[in-house]
Amino acid sequence: MSPFSLLVLLLVGGIVAPAAAQDAPAAGSPPPVTARARTAGPPFTGRVVDAATGEGLPGANVVFSDLKRGTATGPDGRFSFVDLPRGRFTVQIRYLGYNTVTQTVDTGSGQPLEARLTTSATEIGQVVVTGVSQATEMRRSPVPTTVVDHTRLNQTAAGNIIDAIAHTPGLSQVTTGAAISKPVVRGLGFNRVVTLNNGARQEGQQWGDEHGIEIDEFSVDRAEIIKGPGSLLYGSDAMAGVINFVAPDPVDEGRILGTATASYQSNNRQQGYSFQNAGNIKGLNWLARGTRKVAGNYRNRYDGRVYNSGFNEWDANGYVGVNKSWGYSHLTFSSFNQRVGLTEGARDEATGRFLKDVPAGPDDTQAVPVTDADLRGYGLAVPQQQINHLRIGTDNNFILGENGARLTLLVNYQQNLRREFGNVFDPSENSLYFQLRTVDYALRYFLPEISGWNLTLGSSGLQQQNRNLGFEFLIPAYRTSEAGVFGVARKTIGAVDLSGGLRYDVRRTTAEALFLNADEQPTNSTDPDAETKFAGFQSTFGNYSGSVGAAYNLNERITMKANISRGFRAPNIAELGSNGQHEGTIRYEIGQPGLRAETSLQLDAGVSYTTDHVRLSVDAFTNAIDNYIFPRRLLNAGGTGDSLSPDGNGVFRYEQGQARLLGGEVSLDFHPHPLDWLHFENSFSMVRARQPGRPEGEKYLPFIPADRLQSELRGNFRRQGKRLTNPYARVQLEHTFAQNRFFSAFDTETATPGYTLINAGLGTDFASAKGRVLASLFLTANNLFDVGYQSHLSRLKYADLNAANGRRGVFNQGRNVSVRLVVPLSFK
């Protein structure tokens, strides 16, 4: 499918379909058999009550995730939906301090729903996830999944959205300072994890170590982490998992709401401000958000202020559309704009101060120690990045009759502009400048239920073009096209939920040749002084993915799961064709066009036991990857030392091997009776990753997170007091074990000592005399005792030696105290 035809689909889906569905018949003529007339049912009503007392629960959230419709119960616990599509859909009912209830209902039956919620200190597991084929209860999905809700996000101090969810068992992050984080799921990251922005695939320059996720952290209501191959639905790049950042639930009919958020973090003086407005008037839905963030240089006990580690950010995002009985159609928008300083880590040997390059003549530079003034404020120096990511798309869901069939269509246009500046003589010169344009689509047809089987057929793909617009060149200009078709089936047989599917993908990447003259400027191949920078090539990869699994609910307390899946990943452009100095990674990178596609075979198994006061879950996995791609440091021609680039940085080439990973996560939560407000939550996660048959220094995979133990003691005091409601307090121990299993060959990696961090937090809601929440306050302290540490996945760990204290690299952030204020607003 061409980009032009996809853009036509975008316009048709986002504009024409809703308009056609609302066309009125001529006066005196009978109503036509439209989608609205065919699927509009009577109002869907119900009541949410306390199972023990029978009293109505006011303010409970009732949400149809697949329909993007939601409401809240009134003072007596009653709710009503008007103009809701007719059919069988999953509804989720949530209320603070009660178990979430999820069930499938027939919205056209005319029968009211009574939901009886039970109080519990633990979450039984009826949380709905949407990053799978359709909205599904988490406990009914055989693939390990974790949801980080909005409350937890507010209670976490973070520099970016990946930082905010990185405490999730099985999830880690590759970091470059405070601003840049990339997710690692069970030891796999980069182009092996697909990021979704409210269900839409996010396409930036994911191949780069220091290329973060271009999503506004304030726009995320919750995050769904799917820990296992997601290739079945999302194709290549989802081999390790999927992270879906979900927007807030839709606003109730007839209401216009807003939220104002302000935050401050002490370590790097980070300020964040965000304002959201959302409404729903007669089916016209909208949400608009604007965000501003700015941060200075962070500090730690060994480096002091880390020079050029600040960032600043402007974001805007939202949607506008209609929700009617025929479904919904939304036009979506997102603009992410960030500047990030890149820390190089060079030090003055005598004082240990960071060095900066300054002009020392027409063509020479000199490294001088930074001043105190350089470390204060919010200014950025070179090298630095500028990232502008624009996404415009349409999100559509069309109800096809009353038998449950429906069609969803996502179409997006994305432009990612990434500039890297490194010229001290001209700081505005674009050393590297990538322009990536993408048109992607996802089409799914949900068939009517047949003998208990729920079948979904679909196709997804993209067209991509990347251009080099700078003065330096790291990867070739290229074009990529990708398309895949898939089928997914689900069925419930008694207490067993079965699911599985198959997919086939084809991806083609065409790289353009580039020749440079004596001045290192582009020229043609006929130039006698021309040197080949990039040889043109075309690579085509085709492969299949599949998954089959089951979840067995032995009773209300015990659930067992198992899943086997095959994933696929085509090499990215950096692995195939890079040849240049990458300022952000402090290394020279070389690709290989002959690399083969990675394939994986992963087996997952898990069991969970949940009562009102105890929750235990154990998830284990084993993963075999063929043709695993990784960067390896090269030796010089004599084999006596590291090969160095003209700038003095190490040279790395992408290689392939066999990878075997195994590990898992254990979570154990206690809520002792009668102290139901007290929570003692514990988790342990581990990954072992090897390359069979390799020499001693090469037997472990690079970039593998260390084992991690987390224990948190939390008090949730539900609705205590009249004006201070829902106060909480928590203290957390986070112990990361030493990582002595590392890729030591060619000095690619070194061992990392273990460390223990203590984090704490407290907060409360402020309420009016009538119980309406006026504001929420969150106080958080990370690394309370200011421990000096380096994460094994911190890229700054490999910066230059600090001769003044004998420590190599730059350390992670020290003590950080954060305050966040959230003020809900009601305009109607």
PDB file of C-alpha atoms in Angstrom, residues 179-277:
ATOM      1  CA  ALA A 179      16.873  12.863  29.882  1.00  0.00           C
ATOM      2  CA  ILE A 180      17.442   9.826  27.642  1.00  0.00           C
ATOM      3  CA  SER A 181      16.150   6.354  28.471  1.00  0.00           C
ATOM      4  CA  LYS A 182      15.419   3.343  26.278  1.00  0.00           C
ATOM      5  CA  PRO A 183      13.336   0.402  27.544  1.00  0.00           C
ATOM      6  CA  VAL A 184      14.849  -3.061  27.985  1.00  0.00           C
ATOM      7  CA  VAL A 185      12.363  -5.917  28.420  1.00  0.00           C
ATOM      8  CA  ARG A 186      13.850  -9.075  29.936  1.00  0.00           C
ATOM      9  CA  GLY A 187      17.313  -8.239  28.618  1.00  0.00           C
ATOM     10  CA  LEU A 188      16.270  -7.110  25.118  1.00  0.00           C
ATOM     11  CA  GLY A 189      15.910  -3.530  23.938  1.00  0.00           C
ATOM     12  CA  PHE A 190      16.435  -1.048  21.102  1.00  0.00           C
ATOM     13  CA  ASN A 191      14.607  -2.213  17.941  1.00  0.00           C
ATOM     14  CA  ARG A 192      13.378  -5.329  19.720  1.00  0.00           C
ATOM     15  CA  VAL A 193      10.733  -3.416  21.726  1.00  0.00           C
ATOM     16  CA  VAL A 194       7.826  -1.628  20.038  1.00  0.00           C
ATOM     17  CA  THR A 195       6.495   1.519  21.693  1.00  0.00           C
ATOM     18  CA  LEU A 196       2.851   2.439  21.164  1.00  0.00           C
ATOM     19  CA  ASN A 197       1.445   5.922  21.701  1.00  0.00           C
ATOM     20  CA  ASN A 198      -2.146   5.134  22.709  1.00  0.00           C
ATOM     21  CA  GLY A 199      -2.170   2.104  20.435  1.00  0.00           C
ATOM     22  CA  ALA A 200      -0.347   3.766  17.507  1.00  0.00           C
ATOM     23  CA  ARG A 201       3.176   2.636  16.689  1.00  0.00           C
ATOM     24  CA  GLN A 202       5.827   5.257  17.507  1.00  0.00           C
ATOM     25  CA  GLU A 203       8.447   5.525  14.744  1.00  0.00           C
ATOM     26  CA  GLY A 204      11.585   7.520  15.532  1.00  0.00           C
ATOM     27  CA  GLN A 205      15.257   6.653  15.192  1.00  0.00           C
ATOM     28  CA  GLN A 206      15.009   3.698  17.589  1.00  0.00           C
ATOM     29  CA  TRP A 207      18.324   2.202  16.475  1.00  0.00           C
ATOM     30  CA  GLY A 208      20.386   4.748  18.447  1.00  0.00           C
ATOM     31  CA  ASP A 209      21.602   3.987  21.977  1.00  0.00           C
ATOM     32  CA  GLU A 210      21.012   7.594  23.003  1.00  0.00           C
ATOM     33  CA  HIS A 211      17.738   8.074  21.122  1.00  0.00           C
ATOM     34  CA  GLY A 212      14.952   8.294  23.687  1.00  0.00           C
ATOM     35  CA  ILE A 213      11.192   7.803  23.395  1.00  0.00           C
ATOM     36  CA  GLU A 214       9.448  10.871  21.961  1.00  0.00           C
ATOM     37  CA  ILE A 215       6.352  10.815  24.213  1.00  0.00           C
ATOM     38  CA  ASP A 216       5.189  13.468  26.674  1.00  0.00           C
ATOM     39  CA  GLU A 217       5.249  11.823  30.121  1.00  0.00           C
ATOM     40  CA  PHE A 218       2.313  13.984  31.304  1.00  0.00           C
ATOM     41  CA  SER A 219       0.093  12.665  28.491  1.00  0.00           C
ATOM     42  CA  VAL A 220       0.222   9.080  29.791  1.00  0.00           C
ATOM     43  CA  ASP A 221      -2.595   7.815  31.998  1.00  0.00           C
ATOM     44  CA  ARG A 222      -1.200   4.307  32.324  1.00  0.00           C
ATOM     45  CA  ALA A 223       1.439   2.081  30.756  1.00  0.00           C
ATOM     46  CA  GLU A 224       0.890  -1.517  29.628  1.00  0.00           C
ATOM     47  CA  ILE A 225       4.069  -3.606  29.455  1.00  0.00           C
ATOM     48  CA  ILE A 226       3.711  -6.842  27.464  1.00  0.00           C
ATOM     49  CA  LYS A 227       6.749  -8.994  28.291  1.00  0.00           C
ATOM     50  CA  GLY A 228       7.037 -11.381  25.393  1.00  0.00           C
ATOM     51  CA  PRO A 229       7.100 -11.410  21.590  1.00  0.00           C
ATOM     52  CA  GLY A 230       4.534  -8.998  20.182  1.00  0.00           C
ATOM     53  CA  SER A 231       5.483  -9.753  16.588  1.00  0.00           C
ATOM     54  CA  LEU A 232       2.111 -11.419  16.045  1.00  0.00           C
ATOM     55  CA  LEU A 233       0.300  -8.056  16.111  1.00  0.00           C
ATOM     56  CA  TYR A 234       3.067  -5.552  15.449  1.00  0.00           C
ATOM     57  CA  GLY A 235       5.518  -7.341  13.176  1.00  0.00           C
ATOM     58  CA  SER A 236       9.278  -6.894  13.160  1.00  0.00           C
ATOM     59  CA  ASP A 237      10.762  -4.950  16.103  1.00  0.00           C
ATOM     60  CA  ALA A 238       8.265  -6.353  18.646  1.00  0.00           C
ATOM     61  CA  MET A 239      10.339  -9.482  19.275  1.00  0.00           C
ATOM     62  CA  ALA A 240      11.005  -8.683  22.957  1.00  0.00           C
ATOM     63  CA  GLY A 241       7.758  -6.997  23.885  1.00  0.00           C
ATOM     64  CA  VAL A 242       5.426  -4.052  23.557  1.00  0.00           C
ATOM     65  CA  ILE A 243       4.942  -0.973  25.733  1.00  0.00           C
ATOM     66  CA  ASN A 244       1.638   0.807  25.201  1.00  0.00           C
ATOM     67  CA  PHE A 245       1.338   4.292  26.676  1.00  0.00           C
ATOM     68  CA  VAL A 246      -2.399   4.860  27.073  1.00  0.00           C
ATOM     69  CA  ALA A 247      -4.143   8.245  27.154  1.00  0.00           C
ATOM     70  CA  PRO A 248      -6.745   9.144  29.824  1.00  0.00           C
ATOM     71  CA  ASP A 249     -10.194   7.567  29.717  1.00  0.00           C
ATOM     72  CA  PRO A 250     -12.824   9.445  27.679  1.00  0.00           C
ATOM     73  CA  VAL A 251     -14.820  12.157  29.408  1.00  0.00           C
ATOM     74  CA  ASP A 252     -18.452  11.574  30.372  1.00  0.00           C
ATOM     75  CA  GLU A 253     -21.164  12.965  28.080  1.00  0.00           C
ATOM     76  CA  GLY A 254     -21.939  16.612  28.706  1.00  0.00           C
ATOM     77  CA  ARG A 255     -18.786  17.409  30.659  1.00  0.00           C
ATOM     78  CA  ILE A 256     -15.752  19.619  30.057  1.00  0.00           C
ATOM     79  CA  LEU A 257     -12.824  18.937  32.373  1.00  0.00           C
ATOM     80  CA  GLY A 258      -9.246  20.027  32.796  1.00  0.00           C
ATOM     81  CA  THR A 259      -6.094  19.194  34.735  1.00  0.00           C
ATOM     82  CA  ALA A 260      -3.217  21.479  35.688  1.00  0.00           C
ATOM     83  CA  THR A 261       0.033  19.823  36.804  1.00  0.00           C
ATOM     84  CA  ALA A 262       3.234  21.369  38.112  1.00  0.00           C
ATOM     85  CA  SER A 263       6.374  19.564  39.326  1.00  0.00           C
ATOM     86  CA  TYR A 264       9.858  20.369  40.570  1.00  0.00           C
ATOM     87  CA  GLN A 265      12.897  18.130  41.145  1.00  0.00           C
ATOM     88  CA  SER A 266      15.745  19.331  43.340  1.00  0.00           C
ATOM     89  CA  ASN A 267      18.718  17.432  41.873  1.00  0.00           C
ATOM     90  CA  ASN A 268      18.783  19.050  38.434  1.00  0.00           C
ATOM     91  CA  ARG A 269      16.238  21.796  39.201  1.00  0.00           C
ATOM     92  CA  GLN A 270      13.830  20.160  36.748  1.00  0.00           C
ATOM     93  CA  GLN A 271      10.576  22.045  36.269  1.00  0.00           C
ATOM     94  CA  GLY A 272       7.532  20.589  34.579  1.00  0.00           C
ATOM     95  CA  TYR A 273       4.202  22.226  33.749  1.00  0.00           C
ATOM     96  CA  SER A 274       1.286  20.664  31.906  1.00  0.00           C
ATOM     97  CA  PHE A 275      -2.318  21.649  31.221  1.00  0.00           C
ATOM     98  CA  GLN A 276      -5.040  19.397  29.812  1.00  0.00           C
ATOM     99  CA  ASN A 277      -8.556  20.160  28.613  1.00  0.00           C
TER     100      ASN A 277
END
